[in-house]
mmCIF file of C-alpha atoms in Angstrom:
data_model
loop_
_atom_site.group_PDB
_atom_site.id
_atom_site.type_symbol
_atom_site.label_atom_id
_atom_site.label_comp_id
_atom_site.label_asym_id
_atom_site.label_seq_id
_atom_site.Cartn_x
_atom_site.Cartn_y
_atom_site.Cartn_z
ATOM 1 C CA MET A 1 6.178 -4.347 -0.627
ATOM 2 C CA SER A 2 9.102 -6.583 -1.471
ATOM 3 C CA GLN A 3 9.063 -10.218 -0.438
ATOM 4 C CA THR A 4 11.947 -9.881 2.004
ATOM 5 C CA VAL A 5 11.718 -11.579 5.382
ATOM 6 C CA ARG A 6 9.646 -9.362 7.677
ATOM 7 C CA THR A 7 11.093 -9.238 11.192
ATOM 8 C CA ARG A 8 8.672 -6.776 12.815
ATOM 9 C CA PRO A 9 5.355 -5.028 12.175
ATOM 10 C CA GLU A 10 5.894 -1.734 10.411
ATOM 11 C CA GLY A 11 4.971 1.720 11.671
ATOM 12 C CA SER A 12 3.122 4.441 9.783
ATOM 13 C CA ARG A 13 3.115 8.136 10.626
ATOM 14 C CA ARG A 14 0.008 8.616 8.520
ATOM 15 C CA ALA A 15 -3.373 7.070 9.247
ATOM 16 C CA LEU A 16 -3.695 3.939 7.123
ATOM 17 C CA ASN A 17 -6.820 5.217 5.381
ATOM 18 C CA GLU A 18 -4.707 8.148 4.158
ATOM 19 C CA ALA A 19 -1.601 6.127 3.272
ATOM 20 C CA TYR A 20 -3.536 3.694 1.018
ATOM 21 C CA ASP A 21 -6.181 4.419 -1.618
ATOM 22 C CA THR A 22 -8.254 1.225 -1.282
ATOM 23 C CA ALA A 23 -8.996 -1.206 1.539
ATOM 24 C CA LEU A 24 -9.428 -4.796 0.345
ATOM 25 C CA LEU A 25 -11.448 -6.208 3.221
ATOM 26 C CA ASP A 26 -12.156 -9.791 4.101
ATOM 27 C CA LEU A 27 -15.679 -10.195 5.449
ATOM 28 C CA ASP A 28 -16.166 -12.922 8.070
ATOM 29 C CA GLY A 29 -14.024 -12.144 11.096
ATOM 30 C CA VAL A 30 -13.241 -8.617 9.908
ATOM 31 C CA VAL A 31 -16.529 -6.884 9.068
ATOM 32 C CA TYR A 32 -19.042 -9.313 10.542
ATOM 33 C CA ALA A 33 -19.197 -12.535 12.557
ATOM 34 C CA GLY A 34 -22.112 -14.929 12.546
ATOM 35 C CA GLY A 35 -24.063 -12.462 10.413
ATOM 36 C CA ASP A 36 -23.714 -9.533 12.854
ATOM 37 C CA ALA A 37 -21.435 -6.543 12.435
ATOM 38 C CA ILE A 38 -18.219 -6.660 14.461
ATOM 39 C CA ALA A 39 -17.876 -3.877 17.011
ATOM 40 C CA HIS A 40 -16.536 -0.620 15.546
ATOM 41 C CA ALA A 41 -16.597 -1.939 11.969
ATOM 42 C CA PRO A 42 -19.502 0.122 10.513
ATOM 43 C CA GLU A 43 -18.334 3.366 12.120
ATOM 44 C CA SER A 44 -14.687 2.884 11.127
ATOM 45 C CA LEU A 45 -15.540 2.042 7.539
ATOM 46 C CA ALA A 46 -17.884 5.040 7.299
ATOM 47 C CA VAL A 47 -15.106 7.386 8.418
ATOM 48 C CA ALA A 48 -12.593 5.827 5.999
ATOM 49 C CA ARG A 49 -15.045 6.038 3.109
ATOM 50 C CA GLY A 50 -15.975 9.617 4.000
ATOM 51 C CA ALA A 51 -12.305 10.589 3.902
ATOM 52 C CA GLY A 52 -12.007 9.272 0.353
ATOM 53 C CA MET A 53 -10.744 5.712 0.788
ATOM 54 C CA GLY A 54 -12.175 3.099 -1.549
ATOM 55 C CA LEU A 55 -13.677 0.043 0.134
ATOM 56 C CA ALA A 56 -13.843 -3.366 -1.522
ATOM 57 C CA TYR A 57 -15.093 -6.530 0.143
ATOM 58 C CA VAL A 58 -13.153 -9.608 -0.935
ATOM 59 C CA THR A 59 -14.462 -13.042 -0.011
ATOM 60 C CA ASN A 60 -13.531 -16.644 -0.777
ATOM 61 C CA ASN A 61 -17.157 -17.682 -0.256
ATOM 62 C CA ALA A 62 -18.527 -18.476 -3.712
ATOM 63 C CA LEU A 63 -22.062 -19.248 -2.554
ATOM 64 C CA ARG A 64 -23.602 -15.790 -2.311
ATOM 65 C CA THR A 65 -23.833 -13.348 -5.197
ATOM 66 C CA PRO A 66 -22.315 -9.855 -4.937
ATOM 67 C CA ASP A 67 -25.857 -8.466 -4.805
ATOM 68 C CA ALA A 68 -26.681 -10.629 -1.778
ATOM 69 C CA VAL A 69 -23.455 -9.698 0.014
ATOM 70 C CA ALA A 70 -23.995 -5.998 -0.677
ATOM 71 C CA GLU A 71 -27.554 -6.198 0.636
ATOM 72 C CA HIS A 72 -26.363 -7.891 3.830
ATOM 73 C CA LEU A 73 -23.658 -5.289 4.435
ATOM 74 C CA THR A 74 -26.117 -2.458 3.823
ATOM 75 C CA GLU A 75 -28.490 -3.989 6.379
ATOM 76 C CA LEU A 76 -25.592 -3.967 8.887
ATOM 77 C CA GLY A 77 -25.168 -0.221 8.433
ATOM 78 C CA ILE A 78 -22.375 -0.425 5.830
ATOM 79 C CA PRO A 79 -23.815 0.975 2.579
ATOM 80 C CA THR A 80 -22.422 -1.186 -0.224
ATOM 81 C CA ASP A 81 -22.991 -1.636 -3.953
ATOM 82 C CA ALA A 82 -22.655 -5.007 -5.654
ATOM 83 C CA ALA A 83 -19.688 -3.617 -7.597
ATOM 84 C CA ASP A 84 -17.838 -3.233 -4.275
ATOM 85 C CA VAL A 85 -17.921 -7.016 -3.690
ATOM 86 C CA ILE A 86 -15.354 -9.372 -5.224
ATOM 87 C CA THR A 87 -15.841 -13.120 -4.787
ATOM 88 C CA SER A 88 -13.790 -16.199 -5.567
ATOM 89 C CA ALA A 89 -16.638 -17.193 -7.893
ATOM 90 C CA GLN A 90 -15.803 -14.196 -10.070
ATOM 91 C CA ALA A 91 -12.091 -15.022 -9.972
ATOM 92 C CA VAL A 92 -12.577 -18.647 -10.981
ATOM 93 C CA ALA A 93 -15.089 -17.715 -13.694
ATOM 94 C CA ARG A 94 -12.492 -15.416 -15.282
ATOM 95 C CA LEU A 95 -9.864 -18.166 -14.990
ATOM 96 C CA ILE A 96 -12.158 -20.610 -16.820
ATOM 97 C CA SER A 97 -13.170 -18.063 -19.482
ATOM 98 C CA GLU A 98 -9.524 -17.579 -20.418
ATOM 99 C CA GLN A 99 -9.165 -21.297 -21.215
ATOM 100 C CA VAL A 100 -12.431 -22.260 -22.939
ATOM 101 C CA PRO A 101 -14.425 -20.796 -25.847
ATOM 102 C CA ASP A 102 -17.108 -18.185 -25.205
ATOM 103 C CA GLY A 103 -20.516 -19.756 -24.569
ATOM 104 C CA SER A 104 -19.046 -23.040 -23.307
ATOM 105 C CA ARG A 105 -20.974 -25.247 -20.909
ATOM 106 C CA VAL A 106 -19.522 -25.524 -17.400
ATOM 107 C CA LEU A 107 -20.649 -28.131 -14.871
ATOM 108 C CA VAL A 108 -21.400 -26.319 -11.586
ATOM 109 C CA ILE A 109 -20.883 -27.998 -8.224
ATOM 110 C CA GLY A 110 -21.919 -25.185 -5.913
ATOM 111 C CA GLY A 111 -24.428 -22.392 -5.500
ATOM 112 C CA GLU A 112 -25.940 -19.375 -7.205
ATOM 113 C CA GLY A 113 -22.818 -17.244 -6.804
ATOM 114 C CA LEU A 114 -20.955 -19.501 -9.241
ATOM 115 C CA ARG A 115 -23.774 -19.507 -11.774
ATOM 116 C CA VAL A 116 -24.048 -15.708 -11.817
ATOM 117 C CA ALA A 117 -20.279 -15.322 -12.169
ATOM 118 C CA LEU A 118 -20.117 -17.793 -15.067
ATOM 119 C CA ARG A 119 -22.932 -16.049 -16.950
ATOM 120 C CA GLU A 120 -21.127 -12.735 -16.439
ATOM 121 C CA ARG A 121 -18.178 -14.214 -18.350
ATOM 122 C CA GLY A 122 -20.379 -15.556 -21.162
ATOM 123 C CA LEU A 123 -20.394 -19.188 -20.010
ATOM 124 C CA GLU A 124 -23.387 -21.532 -19.597
ATOM 125 C CA PRO A 125 -23.846 -23.322 -16.230
ATOM 126 C CA VAL A 126 -25.079 -26.925 -16.434
ATOM 127 C CA ASP A 127 -25.906 -29.552 -13.824
ATOM 128 C CA SER A 128 -24.937 -32.920 -15.333
ATOM 129 C CA ALA A 129 -21.783 -34.523 -16.644
ATOM 130 C CA ASP A 130 -23.992 -35.727 -19.518
ATOM 131 C CA ASP A 131 -24.596 -32.109 -20.635
ATOM 132 C CA GLU A 132 -21.176 -32.207 -22.378
ATOM 133 C CA PRO A 133 -19.462 -29.574 -20.226
ATOM 134 C CA VAL A 134 -15.961 -28.427 -21.193
ATOM 135 C CA ALA A 135 -15.042 -27.636 -17.580
ATOM 136 C CA VAL A 136 -16.072 -28.453 -14.017
ATOM 137 C CA VAL A 137 -16.138 -25.740 -11.349
ATOM 138 C CA GLN A 138 -16.543 -26.416 -7.658
ATOM 139 C CA GLY A 139 -17.412 -23.812 -5.008
ATOM 140 C CA TYR A 140 -19.013 -23.764 -1.573
ATOM 141 C CA GLY A 141 -22.609 -24.906 -1.945
ATOM 142 C CA GLY A 142 -23.827 -24.626 1.617
ATOM 143 C CA PRO A 143 -24.762 -27.382 4.072
ATOM 144 C CA ASP A 144 -27.549 -28.697 1.861
ATOM 145 C CA LEU A 145 -25.396 -29.481 -1.184
ATOM 146 C CA ALA A 146 -26.357 -33.017 -2.236
ATOM 147 C CA TRP A 147 -23.715 -35.763 -2.184
ATOM 148 C CA GLY A 148 -24.661 -36.669 -5.747
ATOM 149 C CA ARG A 149 -23.195 -33.388 -6.981
ATOM 150 C CA PHE A 150 -19.714 -34.688 -6.151
ATOM 151 C CA ALA A 151 -20.424 -37.772 -8.252
ATOM 152 C CA GLU A 152 -21.308 -35.573 -11.247
ATOM 153 C CA ALA A 153 -17.958 -33.811 -10.889
ATOM 154 C CA CYS A 154 -16.137 -37.143 -10.748
ATOM 155 C CA TYR A 155 -17.879 -38.462 -13.870
ATOM 156 C CA ALA A 156 -16.873 -35.387 -15.882
ATOM 157 C CA ILE A 157 -13.295 -35.287 -14.586
ATOM 158 C CA ALA A 158 -12.861 -38.989 -15.405
ATOM 159 C CA ARG A 159 -13.700 -38.116 -19.027
ATOM 160 C CA GLY A 160 -10.828 -35.643 -19.111
ATOM 161 C CA VAL A 161 -12.749 -32.432 -18.431
ATOM 162 C CA PRO A 162 -10.567 -29.825 -16.634
ATOM 163 C CA TRP A 163 -11.495 -29.109 -13.008
ATOM 164 C CA PHE A 164 -11.503 -25.711 -11.306
ATOM 165 C CA ALA A 165 -12.158 -24.725 -7.677
ATOM 166 C CA SER A 166 -13.155 -21.326 -6.348
ATOM 167 C CA ASN A 167 -11.028 -21.864 -3.217
ATOM 168 C CA THR A 168 -9.740 -24.610 -0.951
ATOM 169 C CA ASP A 169 -10.529 -23.284 2.545
ATOM 170 C CA LEU A 170 -11.046 -26.434 4.587
ATOM 171 C CA THR A 171 -13.394 -24.745 7.063
ATOM 172 C CA ILE A 172 -15.969 -21.982 7.121
ATOM 173 C CA PRO A 173 -17.307 -20.213 10.235
ATOM 174 C CA SER A 174 -21.012 -20.487 11.005
ATOM 175 C CA ALA A 175 -23.322 -19.258 13.754
ATOM 176 C CA ARG A 176 -22.999 -22.680 15.446
ATOM 177 C CA GLY A 177 -19.212 -23.047 15.072
ATOM 178 C CA ILE A 178 -16.709 -24.188 12.456
ATOM 179 C CA ALA A 179 -18.164 -26.159 9.531
ATOM 180 C CA PRO A 180 -16.564 -27.940 6.544
ATOM 181 C CA GLY A 181 -15.661 -25.490 3.798
ATOM 182 C CA ASN A 182 -15.200 -25.863 0.065
ATOM 183 C CA GLY A 183 -11.725 -27.275 0.551
ATOM 184 C CA ALA A 184 -13.191 -30.270 2.374
ATOM 185 C CA ALA A 185 -15.584 -30.854 -0.530
ATOM 186 C CA VAL A 186 -12.723 -30.499 -3.022
ATOM 187 C CA GLU A 187 -10.862 -33.229 -1.118
ATOM 188 C CA VAL A 188 -13.795 -35.592 -1.666
ATOM 189 C CA VAL A 189 -13.505 -35.183 -5.430
ATOM 190 C CA ARG A 190 -9.695 -35.275 -5.377
ATOM 191 C CA ILE A 191 -9.653 -38.554 -3.464
ATOM 192 C CA ALA A 192 -12.186 -40.109 -5.825
ATOM 193 C CA THR A 193 -10.489 -38.971 -9.043
ATOM 194 C CA GLY A 194 -6.810 -38.483 -8.205
ATOM 195 C CA ALA A 195 -7.022 -35.152 -10.069
ATOM 196 C CA GLN A 196 -5.951 -31.681 -8.913
ATOM 197 C CA PRO A 197 -8.040 -28.568 -9.595
ATOM 198 C CA GLN A 198 -6.898 -25.160 -10.749
ATOM 199 C CA VAL A 199 -7.690 -22.902 -7.769
ATOM 200 C CA ALA A 200 -8.570 -19.194 -7.960
ATOM 201 C CA GLY A 201 -9.297 -17.953 -4.447
ATOM 202 C CA LYS A 202 -7.141 -16.418 -1.743
ATOM 203 C CA PRO A 203 -4.218 -16.702 -1.218
ATOM 204 C CA LEU A 204 -3.521 -17.435 -4.893
ATOM 205 C CA PRO A 205 -2.797 -14.817 -7.589
ATOM 206 C CA PRO A 206 -6.057 -15.127 -9.621
ATOM 207 C CA MET A 207 -8.059 -13.708 -6.715
ATOM 208 C CA HIS A 208 -5.665 -10.786 -6.236
ATOM 209 C CA ARG A 209 -5.709 -10.094 -9.979
ATOM 210 C CA GLU A 210 -9.530 -10.122 -10.034
ATOM 211 C CA THR A 211 -9.623 -7.675 -7.138
ATOM 212 C CA ILE A 212 -7.195 -5.216 -8.727
ATOM 213 C CA LEU A 213 -8.959 -5.416 -12.096
ATOM 214 C CA ARG A 214 -12.324 -4.649 -10.517
ATOM 215 C CA THR A 215 -11.196 -1.925 -8.101
ATOM 216 C CA GLY A 216 -8.422 -0.215 -10.033
ATOM 217 C CA ALA A 217 -6.540 0.120 -6.740
ATOM 218 C CA GLU A 218 -3.060 1.614 -7.020
ATOM 219 C CA ARG A 219 -2.083 1.548 -3.321
ATOM 220 C CA PRO A 220 -4.216 -1.256 -1.853
ATOM 221 C CA LEU A 221 -4.171 -2.447 1.757
ATOM 222 C CA VAL A 222 -5.388 -5.994 2.388
ATOM 223 C CA ILE A 223 -7.265 -6.294 5.688
ATOM 224 C CA GLY A 224 -7.986 -9.725 7.100
ATOM 225 C CA ASP A 225 -8.157 -12.009 10.104
ATOM 226 C CA ARG A 226 -6.603 -15.159 8.597
ATOM 227 C CA LEU A 227 -2.883 -15.635 8.086
ATOM 228 C CA ASP A 228 -3.135 -18.420 5.507
ATOM 229 C CA THR A 229 -5.567 -16.682 3.161
ATOM 230 C CA ASP A 230 -5.706 -12.901 3.675
ATOM 231 C CA ILE A 231 -2.131 -12.231 4.745
ATOM 232 C CA GLU A 232 -0.546 -14.839 2.481
ATOM 233 C CA GLY A 233 -2.640 -13.479 -0.384
ATOM 234 C CA ALA A 234 -1.227 -9.993 0.253
ATOM 235 C CA PHE A 235 2.280 -11.475 0.375
ATOM 236 C CA ASN A 236 1.752 -13.243 -2.956
ATOM 237 C CA GLY A 237 0.378 -10.032 -4.474
ATOM 238 C CA GLU A 238 3.277 -8.014 -3.042
ATOM 239 C CA VAL A 239 0.999 -5.521 -1.289
ATOM 240 C CA ASP A 240 0.768 -4.440 2.347
ATOM 241 C CA SER A 241 -1.613 -5.968 4.863
ATOM 242 C CA LEU A 242 -3.338 -5.263 8.171
ATOM 243 C CA LEU A 243 -4.220 -8.160 10.473
ATOM 244 C CA VAL A 244 -7.121 -7.490 12.845
ATOM 245 C CA LEU A 245 -7.655 -9.669 15.900
ATOM 246 C CA THR A 246 -11.435 -9.954 15.586
ATOM 247 C CA GLY A 247 -11.421 -13.323 13.822
ATOM 248 C CA VAL A 248 -9.608 -16.633 13.838
ATOM 249 C CA THR A 249 -5.957 -15.673 14.391
ATOM 250 C CA ASP A 250 -4.746 -15.648 17.990
ATOM 251 C CA GLY A 251 -1.525 -14.383 19.524
ATOM 252 C CA ALA A 252 0.280 -17.722 19.453
ATOM 253 C CA GLN A 253 -0.428 -18.236 15.754
ATOM 254 C CA LEU A 254 0.790 -14.728 14.976
ATOM 255 C CA LEU A 255 4.081 -15.181 16.838
ATOM 256 C CA ALA A 256 4.684 -18.480 15.039
ATOM 257 C CA ALA A 257 3.902 -17.070 11.595
ATOM 258 C CA PRO A 258 6.349 -17.971 8.806
ATOM 259 C CA PRO A 259 7.411 -15.086 6.525
ATOM 260 C CA GLN A 260 4.510 -15.367 4.080
ATOM 261 C CA HIS A 261 2.023 -15.098 6.965
ATOM 262 C CA ARG A 262 3.498 -12.020 8.658
ATOM 263 C CA PRO A 263 1.293 -8.930 8.231
ATOM 264 C CA THR A 264 2.635 -5.443 7.615
ATOM 265 C CA TYR A 265 0.524 -4.058 10.464
ATOM 266 C CA VAL A 266 -1.311 -5.559 13.446
ATOM 267 C CA ASP A 267 -4.234 -3.959 15.275
ATOM 268 C CA VAL A 268 -7.159 -4.867 17.489
ATOM 269 C CA ASP A 269 -9.983 -4.106 15.070
ATOM 270 C CA LEU A 270 -10.927 -1.850 12.163
ATOM 271 C CA ARG A 271 -10.343 1.287 14.219
ATOM 272 C CA GLY A 272 -6.698 0.676 13.352
ATOM 273 C CA LEU A 273 -7.525 1.720 9.795
ATOM 274 C CA LEU A 274 -8.065 5.293 10.999
ATOM 275 C CA THR A 275 -4.823 5.750 12.911
ATOM 276 C CA GLY A 276 -1.098 5.710 12.379
ATOM 277 C CA GLN A 277 0.815 2.652 13.482
ATOM 278 C CA PRO A 278 3.512 2.916 16.183
ATOM 279 C CA GLU A 279 7.054 1.986 15.257
ATOM 280 C CA VAL A 280 8.631 -1.090 16.799
ATOM 281 C CA VAL A 281 12.257 -0.195 17.581
ATOM 282 C CA ALA A 282 15.294 -2.204 18.603
ATOM 283 C CA ARG A 283 16.260 -1.637 22.240
ATOM 284 C CA GLY A 284 19.186 -3.489 23.786
ATOM 285 C CA ASP A 285 18.676 -7.184 23.118
ATOM 286 C CA GLY A 286 14.988 -6.757 22.399
ATOM 287 C CA PHE A 287 12.301 -4.663 20.757
ATOM 288 C CA ALA A 288 10.182 -1.862 22.200
ATOM 289 C CA CYS A 289 6.722 -0.622 21.285
ATOM 290 C CA GLY A 290 4.728 1.730 23.486
ATOM 291 C CA GLY A 291 5.528 0.881 27.081
ATOM 292 C CA TRP A 292 6.661 -2.686 26.379
ATOM 293 C CA VAL A 293 9.998 -4.380 25.669
ATOM 294 C CA ALA A 294 10.086 -7.945 24.307
ATOM 295 C CA THR A 295 13.141 -10.192 24.126
ATOM 296 C CA ALA A 296 13.874 -13.694 22.886
ATOM 297 C CA GLY A 297 15.503 -15.864 25.564
ATOM 298 C CA ASP A 298 17.031 -19.305 25.185
ATOM 299 C CA GLU A 299 13.690 -21.079 25.444
ATOM 300 C CA ARG A 300 10.923 -18.492 25.655
ATOM 301 C CA LEU A 301 9.866 -14.961 24.829
ATOM 302 C CA GLU A 302 10.045 -12.410 27.644
ATOM 303 C CA LEU A 303 7.893 -9.292 28.006
ATOM 304 C CA GLU A 304 8.444 -6.379 30.379
ATOM 305 C CA GLY A 305 6.668 -3.090 30.877
ATOM 306 C CA ASP A 306 3.105 -1.843 30.694
ATOM 307 C CA GLY A 307 0.814 -0.113 28.228
ATOM 308 C CA GLU A 308 -1.600 -0.916 25.434
ATOM 309 C CA VAL A 309 -2.036 -4.646 24.869
ATOM 310 C CA ILE A 310 -1.609 -4.331 21.112
ATOM 311 C CA ASP A 311 1.765 -2.593 21.566
ATOM 312 C CA GLY A 312 2.977 -5.521 23.667
ATOM 313 C CA LEU A 313 1.894 -7.935 20.945
ATOM 314 C CA ARG A 314 3.688 -5.906 18.285
ATOM 315 C CA ALA A 315 6.908 -5.997 20.341
ATOM 316 C CA LEU A 316 6.547 -9.750 20.837
ATOM 317 C CA CYS A 317 6.092 -10.221 17.086
ATOM 318 C CA ALA A 318 9.388 -8.459 16.472
ATOM 319 C CA ALA A 319 11.210 -10.633 19.002
ATOM 320 C CA ALA A 320 9.633 -13.855 17.700
ATOM 321 C CA TRP A 321 10.012 -13.141 13.970
ATOM 322 C CA THR A 322 13.608 -11.973 14.358
ATOM 323 C CA ALA A 323 14.484 -15.121 16.287
ATOM 324 C CA ALA A 324 12.756 -17.282 13.672
ATOM 325 C CA GLY A 325 14.328 -15.625 10.625
ATOM 326 C CA ASP A 326 12.808 -17.294 7.573
ATOM 327 C CA GLY A 327 11.369 -20.158 9.640
ATOM 328 C CA THR A 328 8.819 -20.584 12.413
ATOM 329 C CA CYS A 329 9.496 -19.369 15.950
ATOM 330 C CA GLY A 330 9.835 -22.294 18.362
ATOM 331 C CA LEU A 331 10.183 -20.220 21.516
ATOM 332 C CA ASP A 332 7.518 -20.496 24.209
ATOM 333 C CA GLY A 333 5.457 -17.303 24.234
ATOM 334 C CA ALA A 334 2.611 -18.543 26.423
ATOM 335 C CA LYS A 335 3.592 -16.611 29.556
ATOM 336 C CA ALA A 336 4.065 -13.352 27.680
ATOM 337 C CA LEU A 337 0.783 -13.760 25.829
ATOM 338 C CA ALA A 338 -1.044 -14.596 29.060
ATOM 339 C CA ARG A 339 0.211 -11.345 30.520
ATOM 340 C CA LEU A 340 -1.376 -9.522 27.586
ATOM 341 C CA GLY A 341 -4.524 -11.637 27.714
ATOM 342 C CA VAL A 342 -4.317 -12.613 24.031
#
């Protein structure tokens, strides 16, 4: 996929699980939500896997180990090996290992996922700035991470030790709602030190590189629910993407997406992996998909017709993205989206 300005979702005559050799799947909002499997996810992934598609689960959460993630997925009815899980902890551990000698001590501000990933790369996790670490790594440590851990990071960084972060997602979904993510914790250390970390996770290239190295994918399809991590990560890696509407992105955010946040395909859920994708075609002053035609007026987006909701959203994307060009669409799409119920 070239990094030209996308003006409409693409179509595919072939089912996506046949057109691509490996699905690089985000977890929360795509495969599960609040610990429970999302509707149609286990069945869709089983069919894709049975037809020969490789499945890899790619997460910015550095807390859990690949073994723990694989066990959770298997319990949800999605048989998974630890080797099928790629975490930002693994990506940042590789990034550190390329810059420090083998066997170096690394101060860990985070959970077990980071420690396991560092040991895998021949590095020694330590807990204190007084342990003479040669690097500091920060990853999500869960709600019980002690405030004093941030102080240890600050002490080491003030001595000139390089600082790394698994990811900078400001929030993380939980069973009770949206909670502060690793990015919020990184901001605490940044404010206290004035330093900037090297970041590995989505949407940045180290995470994509880690995923390709571990999967060997030649025709990967990134599947996610977030525009600013999953879809932007695919854009940065110059690979195609599928946005599913089972997570955080809503219709208004999708219509307003700047070029780096525009997915190749859009579908309701993971059943879209098993089907072709309808073409969005120019018609008159607008764009048609299924039974819908969307146009960009002077102040708002217009939608006419009837049919599948997702086809109407695809047509609206084409009208909005074309009107926006390489910027952000400022047209009011509320009425059109309300008609679709998204």
